[in-house]
Coordinates of C-alpha atoms and ligand atoms in Angstrom, one line a residue:
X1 CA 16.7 114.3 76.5
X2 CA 14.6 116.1 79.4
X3 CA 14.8 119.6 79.8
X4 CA 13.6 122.2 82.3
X5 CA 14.1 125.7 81.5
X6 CA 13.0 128.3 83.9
X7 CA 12.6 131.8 83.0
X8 CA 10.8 134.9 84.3
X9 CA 9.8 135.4 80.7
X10 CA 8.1 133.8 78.0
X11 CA 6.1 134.5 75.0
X12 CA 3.1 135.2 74.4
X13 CA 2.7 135.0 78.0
X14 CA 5.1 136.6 80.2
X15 CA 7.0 139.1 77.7
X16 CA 8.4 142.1 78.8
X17 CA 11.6 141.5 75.9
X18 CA 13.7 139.9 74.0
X19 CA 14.6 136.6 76.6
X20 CA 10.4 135.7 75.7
X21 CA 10.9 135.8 72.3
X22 CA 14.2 134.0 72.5
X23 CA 12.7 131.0 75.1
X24 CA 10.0 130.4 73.3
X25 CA 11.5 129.9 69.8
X26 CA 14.6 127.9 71.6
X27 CA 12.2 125.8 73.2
X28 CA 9.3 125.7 70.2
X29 CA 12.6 124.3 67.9
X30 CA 13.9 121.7 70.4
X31 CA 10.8 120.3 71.4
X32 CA 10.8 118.8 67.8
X33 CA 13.2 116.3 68.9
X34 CA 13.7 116.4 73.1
X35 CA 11.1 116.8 75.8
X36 CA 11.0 120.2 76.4
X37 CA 9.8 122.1 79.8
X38 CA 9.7 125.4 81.0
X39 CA 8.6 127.2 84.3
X40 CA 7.0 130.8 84.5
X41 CA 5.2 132.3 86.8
X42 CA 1.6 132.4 86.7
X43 CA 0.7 136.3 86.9
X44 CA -2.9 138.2 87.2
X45 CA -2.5 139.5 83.3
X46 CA -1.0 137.1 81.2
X47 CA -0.3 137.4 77.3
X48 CA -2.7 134.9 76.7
X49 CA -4.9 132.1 78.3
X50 CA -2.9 129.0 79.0
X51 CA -4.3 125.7 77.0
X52 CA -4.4 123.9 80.8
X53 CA -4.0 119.9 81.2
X54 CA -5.0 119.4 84.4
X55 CA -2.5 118.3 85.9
X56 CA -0.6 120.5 88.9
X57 CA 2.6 119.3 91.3
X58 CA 3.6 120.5 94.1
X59 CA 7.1 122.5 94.9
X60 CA 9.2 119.6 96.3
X61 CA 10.3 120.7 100.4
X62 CA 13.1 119.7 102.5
X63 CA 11.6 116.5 104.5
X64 CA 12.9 117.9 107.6
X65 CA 12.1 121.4 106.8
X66 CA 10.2 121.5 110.4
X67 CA 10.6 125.5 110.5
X68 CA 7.6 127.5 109.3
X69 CA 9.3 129.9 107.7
X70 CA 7.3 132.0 105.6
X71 CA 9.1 130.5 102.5
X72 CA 7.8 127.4 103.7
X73 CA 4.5 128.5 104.1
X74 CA 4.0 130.2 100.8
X75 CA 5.6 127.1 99.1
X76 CA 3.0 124.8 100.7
X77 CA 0.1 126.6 99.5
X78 CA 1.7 127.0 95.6
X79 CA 1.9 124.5 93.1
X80 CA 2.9 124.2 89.3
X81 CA -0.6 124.1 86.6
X82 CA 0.6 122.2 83.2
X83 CA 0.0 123.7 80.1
X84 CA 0.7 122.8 76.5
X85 CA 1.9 125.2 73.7
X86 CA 3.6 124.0 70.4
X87 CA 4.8 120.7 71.9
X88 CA 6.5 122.3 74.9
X89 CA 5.0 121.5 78.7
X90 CA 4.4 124.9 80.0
X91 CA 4.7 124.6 84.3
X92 CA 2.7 127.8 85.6
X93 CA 3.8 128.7 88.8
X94 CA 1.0 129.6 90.9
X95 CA 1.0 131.6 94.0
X96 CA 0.1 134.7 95.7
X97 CA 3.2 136.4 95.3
X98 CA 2.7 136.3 91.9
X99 CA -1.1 135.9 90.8
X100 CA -2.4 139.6 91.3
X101 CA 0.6 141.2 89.7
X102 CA -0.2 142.4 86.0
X103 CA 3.7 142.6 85.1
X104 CA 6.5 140.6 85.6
X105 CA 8.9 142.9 86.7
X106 CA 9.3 146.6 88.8
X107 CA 7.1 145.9 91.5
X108 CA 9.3 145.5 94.9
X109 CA 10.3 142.9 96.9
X110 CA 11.8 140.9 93.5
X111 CA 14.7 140.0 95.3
X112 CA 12.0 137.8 97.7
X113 CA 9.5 136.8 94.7
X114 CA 12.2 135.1 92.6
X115 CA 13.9 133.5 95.0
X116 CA 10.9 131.8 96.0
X117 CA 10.1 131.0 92.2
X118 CA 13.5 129.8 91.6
X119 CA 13.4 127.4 94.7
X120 CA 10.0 125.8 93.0
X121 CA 11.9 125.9 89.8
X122 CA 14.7 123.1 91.4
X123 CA 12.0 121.6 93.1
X124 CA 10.6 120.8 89.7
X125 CA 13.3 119.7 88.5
X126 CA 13.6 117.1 90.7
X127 CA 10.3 116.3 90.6
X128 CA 10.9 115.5 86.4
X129 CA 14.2 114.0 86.9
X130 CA 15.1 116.2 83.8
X131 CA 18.4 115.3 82.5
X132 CA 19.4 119.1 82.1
X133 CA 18.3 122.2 84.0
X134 CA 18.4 125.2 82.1
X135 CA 18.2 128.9 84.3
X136 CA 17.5 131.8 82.4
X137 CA 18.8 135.5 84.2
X138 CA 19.5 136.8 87.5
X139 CA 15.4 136.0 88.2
X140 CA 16.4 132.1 88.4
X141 CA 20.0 132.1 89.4
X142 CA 19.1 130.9 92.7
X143 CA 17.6 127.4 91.4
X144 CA 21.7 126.8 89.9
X145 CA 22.8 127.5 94.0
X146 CA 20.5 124.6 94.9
X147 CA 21.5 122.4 92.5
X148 CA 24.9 122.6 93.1
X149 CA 24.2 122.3 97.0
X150 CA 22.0 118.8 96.3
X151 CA 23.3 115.5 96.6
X152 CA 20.4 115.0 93.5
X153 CA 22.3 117.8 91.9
X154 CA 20.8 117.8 88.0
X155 CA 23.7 119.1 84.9
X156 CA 23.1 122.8 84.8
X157 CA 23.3 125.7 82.2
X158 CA 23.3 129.4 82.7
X159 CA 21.9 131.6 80.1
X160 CA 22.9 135.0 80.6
X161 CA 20.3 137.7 78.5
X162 CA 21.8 140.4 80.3
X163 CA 24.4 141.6 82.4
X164 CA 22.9 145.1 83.3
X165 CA 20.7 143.3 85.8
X166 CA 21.9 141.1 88.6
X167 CA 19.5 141.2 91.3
X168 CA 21.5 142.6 93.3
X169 CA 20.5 143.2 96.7
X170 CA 21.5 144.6 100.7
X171 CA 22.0 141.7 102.5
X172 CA 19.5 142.5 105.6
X173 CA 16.8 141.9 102.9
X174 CA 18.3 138.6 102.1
X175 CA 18.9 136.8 105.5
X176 CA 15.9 134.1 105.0
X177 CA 18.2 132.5 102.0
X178 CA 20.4 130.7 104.9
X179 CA 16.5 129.7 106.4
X180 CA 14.6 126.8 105.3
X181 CA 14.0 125.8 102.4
X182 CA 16.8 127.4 101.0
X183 CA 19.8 126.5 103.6
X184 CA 22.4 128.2 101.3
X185 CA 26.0 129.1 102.4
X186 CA 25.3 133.0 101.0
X187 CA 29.0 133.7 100.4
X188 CA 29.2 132.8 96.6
X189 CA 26.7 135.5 96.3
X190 CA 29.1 138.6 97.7
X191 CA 29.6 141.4 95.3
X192 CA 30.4 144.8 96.5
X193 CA 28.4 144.3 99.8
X194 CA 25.3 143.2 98.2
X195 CA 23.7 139.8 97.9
X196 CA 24.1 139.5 94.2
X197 CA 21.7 136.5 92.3
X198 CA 23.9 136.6 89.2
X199 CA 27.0 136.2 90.3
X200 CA 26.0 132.9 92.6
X201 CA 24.2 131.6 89.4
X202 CA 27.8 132.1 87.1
X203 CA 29.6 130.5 90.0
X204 CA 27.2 127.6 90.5
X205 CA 26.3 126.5 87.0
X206 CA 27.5 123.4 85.0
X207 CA 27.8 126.1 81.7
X208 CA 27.3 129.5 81.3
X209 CA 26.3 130.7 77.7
X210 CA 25.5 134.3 76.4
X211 CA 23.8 135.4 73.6
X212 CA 26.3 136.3 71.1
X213 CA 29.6 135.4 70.7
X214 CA 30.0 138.8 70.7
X215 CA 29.0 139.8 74.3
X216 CA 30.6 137.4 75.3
X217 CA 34.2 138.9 74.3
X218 CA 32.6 142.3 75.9
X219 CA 31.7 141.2 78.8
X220 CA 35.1 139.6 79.4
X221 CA 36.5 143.0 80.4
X222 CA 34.8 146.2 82.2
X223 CA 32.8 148.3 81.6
X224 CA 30.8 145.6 79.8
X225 CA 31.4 143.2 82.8
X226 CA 29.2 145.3 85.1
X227 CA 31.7 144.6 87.6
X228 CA 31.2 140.8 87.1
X229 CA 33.9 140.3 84.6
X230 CA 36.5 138.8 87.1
X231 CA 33.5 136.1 88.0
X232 CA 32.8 135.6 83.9
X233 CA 37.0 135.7 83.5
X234 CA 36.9 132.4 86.2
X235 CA 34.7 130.9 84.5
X236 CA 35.9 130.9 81.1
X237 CA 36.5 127.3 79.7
X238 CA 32.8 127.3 80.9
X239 CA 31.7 129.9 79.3
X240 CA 30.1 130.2 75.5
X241 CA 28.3 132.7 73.1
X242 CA 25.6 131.2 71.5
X243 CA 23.9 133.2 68.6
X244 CA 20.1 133.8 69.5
X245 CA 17.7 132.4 66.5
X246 CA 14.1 133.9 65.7
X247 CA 10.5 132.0 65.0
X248 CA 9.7 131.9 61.3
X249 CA 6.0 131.5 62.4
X250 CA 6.0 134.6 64.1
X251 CA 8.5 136.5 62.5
X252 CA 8.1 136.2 58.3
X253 CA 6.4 139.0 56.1
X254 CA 5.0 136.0 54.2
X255 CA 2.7 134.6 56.6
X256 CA 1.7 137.7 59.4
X257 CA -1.1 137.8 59.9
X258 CA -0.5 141.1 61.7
X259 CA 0.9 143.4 58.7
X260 CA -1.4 144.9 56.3
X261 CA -0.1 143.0 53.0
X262 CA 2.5 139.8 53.6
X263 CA 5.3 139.6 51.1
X264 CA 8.3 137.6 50.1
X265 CA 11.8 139.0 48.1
X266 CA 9.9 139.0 45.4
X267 CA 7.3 141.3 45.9
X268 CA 8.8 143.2 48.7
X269 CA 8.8 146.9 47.1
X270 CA 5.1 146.7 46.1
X271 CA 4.2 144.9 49.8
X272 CA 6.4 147.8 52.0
X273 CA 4.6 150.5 50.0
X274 CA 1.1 148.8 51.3
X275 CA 2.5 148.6 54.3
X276 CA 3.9 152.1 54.7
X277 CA 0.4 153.4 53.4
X278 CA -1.3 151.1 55.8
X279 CA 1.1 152.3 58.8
X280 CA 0.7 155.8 57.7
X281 CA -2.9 155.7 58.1
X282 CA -3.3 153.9 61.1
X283 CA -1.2 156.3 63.0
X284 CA -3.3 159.4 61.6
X285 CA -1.0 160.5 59.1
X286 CA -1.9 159.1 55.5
X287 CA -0.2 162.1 53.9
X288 CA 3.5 161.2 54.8
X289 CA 5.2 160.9 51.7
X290 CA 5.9 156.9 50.5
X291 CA 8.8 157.9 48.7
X292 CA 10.9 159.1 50.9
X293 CA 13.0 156.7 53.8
X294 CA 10.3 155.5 56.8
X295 CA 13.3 154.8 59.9
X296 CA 11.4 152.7 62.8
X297 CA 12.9 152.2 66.0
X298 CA 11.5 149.8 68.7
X299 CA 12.3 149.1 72.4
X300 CA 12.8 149.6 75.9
X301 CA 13.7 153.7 76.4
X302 CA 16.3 152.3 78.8
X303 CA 19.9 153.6 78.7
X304 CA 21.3 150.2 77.1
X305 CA 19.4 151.1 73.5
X306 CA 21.1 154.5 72.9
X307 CA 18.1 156.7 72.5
X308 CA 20.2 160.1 73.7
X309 CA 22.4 159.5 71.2
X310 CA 20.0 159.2 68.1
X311 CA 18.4 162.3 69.3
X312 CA 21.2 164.3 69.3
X313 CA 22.0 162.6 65.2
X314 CA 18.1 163.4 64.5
X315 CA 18.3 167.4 65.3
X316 CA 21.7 168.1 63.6
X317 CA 21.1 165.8 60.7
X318 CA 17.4 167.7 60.5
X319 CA 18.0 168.1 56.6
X320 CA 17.6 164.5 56.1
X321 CA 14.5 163.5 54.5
X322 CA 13.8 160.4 56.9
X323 CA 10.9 159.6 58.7
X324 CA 10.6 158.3 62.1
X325 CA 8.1 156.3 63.7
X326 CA 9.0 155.4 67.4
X327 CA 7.5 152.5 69.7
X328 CA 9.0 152.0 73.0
X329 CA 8.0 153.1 76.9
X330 CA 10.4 153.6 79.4
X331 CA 12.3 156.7 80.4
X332 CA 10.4 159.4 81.6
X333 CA 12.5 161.9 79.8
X334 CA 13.0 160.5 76.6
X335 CA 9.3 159.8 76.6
X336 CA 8.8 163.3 76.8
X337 CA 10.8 164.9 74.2
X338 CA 9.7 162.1 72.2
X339 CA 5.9 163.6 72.4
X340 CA 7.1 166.7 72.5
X341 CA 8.6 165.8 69.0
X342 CA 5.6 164.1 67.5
X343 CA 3.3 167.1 68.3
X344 CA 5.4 169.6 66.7
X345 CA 7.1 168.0 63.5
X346 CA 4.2 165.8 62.7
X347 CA 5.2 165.0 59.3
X348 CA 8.3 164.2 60.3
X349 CA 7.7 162.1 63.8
X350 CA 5.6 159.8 65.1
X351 CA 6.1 158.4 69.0
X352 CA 3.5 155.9 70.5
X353 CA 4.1 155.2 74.1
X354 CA 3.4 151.6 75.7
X355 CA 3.7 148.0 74.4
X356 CA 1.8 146.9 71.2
X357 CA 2.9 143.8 69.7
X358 CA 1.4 143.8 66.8
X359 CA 2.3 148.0 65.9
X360 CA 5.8 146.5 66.2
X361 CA 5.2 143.8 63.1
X362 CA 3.9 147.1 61.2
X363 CA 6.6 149.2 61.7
X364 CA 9.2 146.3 61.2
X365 CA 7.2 145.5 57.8
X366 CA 6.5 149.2 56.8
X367 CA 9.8 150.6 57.4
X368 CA 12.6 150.7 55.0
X369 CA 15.4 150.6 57.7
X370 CA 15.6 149.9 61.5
X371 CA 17.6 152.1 63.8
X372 CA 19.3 150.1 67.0
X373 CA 21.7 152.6 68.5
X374 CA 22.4 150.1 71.5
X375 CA 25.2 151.5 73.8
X376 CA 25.6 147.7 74.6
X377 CA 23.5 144.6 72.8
X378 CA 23.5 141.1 74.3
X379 CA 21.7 139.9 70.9
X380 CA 18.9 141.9 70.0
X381 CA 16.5 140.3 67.9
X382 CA 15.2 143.6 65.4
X383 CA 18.1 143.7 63.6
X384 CA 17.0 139.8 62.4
X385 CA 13.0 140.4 62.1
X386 CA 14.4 143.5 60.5
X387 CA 16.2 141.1 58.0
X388 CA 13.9 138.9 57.3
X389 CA 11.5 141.6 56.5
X390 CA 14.0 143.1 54.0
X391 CA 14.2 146.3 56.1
X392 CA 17.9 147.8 56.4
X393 CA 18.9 147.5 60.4
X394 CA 21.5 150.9 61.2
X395 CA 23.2 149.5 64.0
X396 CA 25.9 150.3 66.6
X397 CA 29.0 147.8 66.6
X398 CA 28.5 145.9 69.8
X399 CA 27.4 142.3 70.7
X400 CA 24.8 140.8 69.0
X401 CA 24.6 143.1 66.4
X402 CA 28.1 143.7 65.2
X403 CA 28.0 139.5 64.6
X404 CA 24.4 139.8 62.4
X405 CA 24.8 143.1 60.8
X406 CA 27.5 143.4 58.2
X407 CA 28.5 146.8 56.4
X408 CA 30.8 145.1 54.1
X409 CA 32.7 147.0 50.8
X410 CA 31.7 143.7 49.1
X411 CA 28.2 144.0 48.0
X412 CA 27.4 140.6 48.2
X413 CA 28.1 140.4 52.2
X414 CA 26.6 143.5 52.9
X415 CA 23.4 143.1 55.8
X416 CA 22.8 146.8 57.2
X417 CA 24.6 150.0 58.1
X418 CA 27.1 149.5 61.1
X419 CA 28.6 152.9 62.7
X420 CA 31.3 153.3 65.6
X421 CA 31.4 154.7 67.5
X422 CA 28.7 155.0 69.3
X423 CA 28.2 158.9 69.2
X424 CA 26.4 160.9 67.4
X425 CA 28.5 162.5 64.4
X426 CA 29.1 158.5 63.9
X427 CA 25.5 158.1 63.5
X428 CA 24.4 161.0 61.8
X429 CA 26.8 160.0 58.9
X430 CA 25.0 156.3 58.9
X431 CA 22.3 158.4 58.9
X432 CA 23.5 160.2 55.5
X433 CA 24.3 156.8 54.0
X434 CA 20.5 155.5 54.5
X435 CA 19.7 158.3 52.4
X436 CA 22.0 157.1 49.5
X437 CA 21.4 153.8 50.0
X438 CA 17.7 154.3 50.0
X439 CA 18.1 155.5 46.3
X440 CA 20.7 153.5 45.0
X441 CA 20.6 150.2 42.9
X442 CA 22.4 148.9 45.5
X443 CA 19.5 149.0 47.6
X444 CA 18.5 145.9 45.9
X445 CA 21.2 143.7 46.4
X446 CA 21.3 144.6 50.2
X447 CA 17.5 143.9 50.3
X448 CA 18.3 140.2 49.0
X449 CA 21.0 139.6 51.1
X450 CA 18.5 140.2 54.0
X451 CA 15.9 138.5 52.9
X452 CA 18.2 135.6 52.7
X453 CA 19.7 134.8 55.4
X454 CA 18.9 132.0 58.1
X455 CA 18.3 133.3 61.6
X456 CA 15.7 130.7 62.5
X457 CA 16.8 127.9 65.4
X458 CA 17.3 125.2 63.1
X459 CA 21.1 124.6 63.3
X460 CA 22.0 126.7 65.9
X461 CA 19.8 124.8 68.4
X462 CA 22.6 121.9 68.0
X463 CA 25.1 124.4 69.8
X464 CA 23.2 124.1 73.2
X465 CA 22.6 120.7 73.0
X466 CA 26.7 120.2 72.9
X467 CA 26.6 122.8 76.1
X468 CA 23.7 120.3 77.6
X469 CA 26.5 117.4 77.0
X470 CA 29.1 119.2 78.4
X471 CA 27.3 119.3 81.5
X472 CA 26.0 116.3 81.5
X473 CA 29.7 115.1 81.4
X474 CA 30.9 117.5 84.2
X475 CA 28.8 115.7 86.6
X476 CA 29.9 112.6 85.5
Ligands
LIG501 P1 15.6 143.5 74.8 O1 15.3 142.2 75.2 O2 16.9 144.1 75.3 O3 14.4 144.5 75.1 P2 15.6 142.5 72.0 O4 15.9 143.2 70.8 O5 16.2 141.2 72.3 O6 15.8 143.6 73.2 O7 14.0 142.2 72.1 C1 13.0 143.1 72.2 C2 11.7 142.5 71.8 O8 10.7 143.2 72.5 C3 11.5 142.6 70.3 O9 10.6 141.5 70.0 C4 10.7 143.9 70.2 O10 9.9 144.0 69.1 C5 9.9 143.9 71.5 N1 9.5 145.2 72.0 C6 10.2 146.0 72.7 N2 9.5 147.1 73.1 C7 8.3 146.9 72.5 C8 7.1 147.7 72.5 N3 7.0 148.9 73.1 N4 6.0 147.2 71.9 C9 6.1 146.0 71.3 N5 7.2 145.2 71.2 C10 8.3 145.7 71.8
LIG502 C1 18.2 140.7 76.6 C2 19.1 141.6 75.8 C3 18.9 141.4 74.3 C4 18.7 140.0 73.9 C5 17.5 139.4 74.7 C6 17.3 137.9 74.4 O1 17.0 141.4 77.0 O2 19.0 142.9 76.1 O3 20.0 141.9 73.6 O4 18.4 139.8 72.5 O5 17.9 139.4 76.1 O6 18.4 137.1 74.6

């Protein structure tokens, strides 16, 4: 089978979050057996320098697109650059709405910039003749419109990584969608007097999946709906939770290269102490104490990932003897009181602001549990790096991480710390039980259970290819 994903995001190129991580170990695991394709955009700072093949194509327009629209214009002058990575066909959109930026995302005029992508994106796919077209978030939402509009429409899938954005936007900004090349009846895109990208791309897709089983049940009633839940609730016999998987080859404490000693459940006691000491000493503070719990927490400081709330637990729970060591970037405010805290309680705290990849290996290796105090959780991936790196995730009990993280009375089940609700007496006491647990033979057993489990793509990758067949047969 022939498949085209399109996505704003991949790894190591594009990432920004999880949906890189997730396309690229999808994609890495299916190309073992399909043809596998995926279109970015080409942007000024990539992750890394493409492995280029030469060959380009140009975006596929309208033959009687006579207007020159400025759509059209900018589409004549871009075209797709081939790449190869890990068996996958990378297709590099290149343009100038794209090429000088040196992120993917928060500089305006998105609501333009993607729809432009995401008309290249079908074009591609007609170009390939791919046998499914898989669109990734509200970035590429468009692309499904077109399909379904085509008389060449191509089966469709709808991967949702997140209903908090929509690209939603006022509909004066949108009027060229109803211009050439796009020629798009805009009604399916309505929502509360906005032009909203995700809701057309729900409505127009052959399948719509999510990312856990999980948010999928959430996001079937409001709040978690962000107002779309009526749209989801249409589309339900359509509509699946697939369980997101992770890449051994990046994520294993045996083989990264990026952690200051690799382990397996073996050795894992003597290779987190290294890699505590190693941490400890590469953030300027080699004389925190190795004995005592080391609590990492990694992410976007957005409101989805809780942060509020696990200040509030860390300053009435101060007897604790946990550690903290923080990586994230976002909120200006949390930002700050997370400095503030790592300049005064030093031997407690430690906050570095910005992106670093490979600091977030050595926290997830160093640490003896992971904190995700999500508010809501599509999937989340820490929870399963966290797992495979025998490091206890404390997690809320929504989404994705309610069906990987399991506080179970049966020892033998048990994968983490799980609290509800979401507040912060609720986390403070999972808080209390780290400390016990950190201590306790049972510690161990927990450790194994982790270190276990299966989270890579291997079977899981079957469940899209039955989504790809149903709407393969939908068209039929
Ligand atoms: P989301 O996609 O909502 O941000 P996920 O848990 O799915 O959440 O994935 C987040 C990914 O981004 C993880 O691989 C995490 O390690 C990474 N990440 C988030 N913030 C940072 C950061 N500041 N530095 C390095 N990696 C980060
Ligand atoms: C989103 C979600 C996250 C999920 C990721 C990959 O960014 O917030 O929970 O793991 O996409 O699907």
């Amino acid at each position: 089978m022939k498949i085209l994903h399109a996505s704003a995001e991949y790894f190591p190129y594009t990432k920004m979050g999880g949906l890189a991580d997730m396309l690229a170990s999808l994609t890495k695991e299916q190309a073992k057996t399909e043809d596998v394709y995926v279109a970015l955009p080409l942007i000024g700072k990539l992750g890394k320098e493409p492995i280029w093949t030469g060959k380009e194509y140009k975006a596929l327009l309208p033959e009687d697109a006579k207007e020159e629209t400025m759509a059209v214009s900018l589409l004549t002058k871009a075209r797709f650059r081939e790449a190869d990575e890990s068996g996958v066909k990378l297709y590099f959109f290149d343009s100038e709405l794209f090429r000088n930026l040196e992120s993917i995302y928060g500089t305006g005029e998105e609501h333009y910039r993607f729809a432009i992508f995401s008309y290249a994106c079908y074009a591609l796919s007609q170009i390939l003749q791919v046998d499914a077209f898989h669109a990734h978030d509200w970035h590429t939402a468009l692309s499904l419109s077109l399909q379904k509009n085509s008389s060449h429409s191509i089966p469709s899938v709808f991967t949702i990584h997140n209903l908090a954005y929509q690209g939603d936007h006022p509909f004066w900004m949108t009027g060229f969608l109803k211009e050439d090349p796009f020629r798009l009846v805009t009604s399916p895109f309505d929502h509360n007097e906005k032009c909203n990208y995700m809701k057309a791309g729900i409505l127009s897709a052959g399948q719509i999946t999510t990312v856990s089983p999980g948010y999928r049940e959430e996001t079937l009633v409001e709040p978690n709906g962000f107002g779309l839940s009526y749209v989801l609730n249409k589309r339900k016999a359509n509509y699946t939770g697939i369980l997101n998987g992770i890449d051994p080859d990046e994520w294993s404490p045996k083989s990264d290269k990026r952690i200051f000693q690799t382990y397996t459940l073996e050795t894992w006691k003597e290779g987190k102490r290294k890699n505590k000491e190693g941490l400890y000493r590469e953030i300027g503070r080699p004389s925190l104490p190795l004995e005592t719990p080391l609590i990492g927490l990694i992410g976007r400081l957005t409101y989805q990932k809780g942060f509020p709330t696990f200040l509030q637990a860390f300053l009435e729970r101060r007897h604790l003897p946990h550690r903290y060591v923080v990586l994230g970037s976002g909120d200006i405010e949390t930002e700050k009181v997370f400095f503030h805290l790592s300049e005064t309680i030093p031997d407690v705290f430690y906050f570095y602001r910005g992106y670093n990849e490979s600091l977030a290996h050595k926290i997830e290796a160093a640490s003896d549990f992971f904190l995700m105090p999500s508010l809501f959780e599509p999937c989340g991936l820490n929870q399963m790096y966290s797992h495979v790196y025998g490091t206890i995730p404390i997690v809320s009990r929504v989404g994705g991480l309610r069906d990987t993280v399991e506080e179970s009375l049966e020892l033998k089940c048990k994968t983490g710390i799980v609290f509800e609700p979401n507040d912060a007496s609720s986390l403070g006491y999972a808080l209390e039980r780290a400390k016990d647990l950190f201590v306790s033979p049972e510690r161990d057993h927990v450790v194994e259970n982790m270190m276990n489990l299966d989270w890579t793509w291997n079977k899981r990758k079957l469940e899209y290819d039955r989504i790809y067949m149903k709407s393969i047969e939908r068209l039929q």
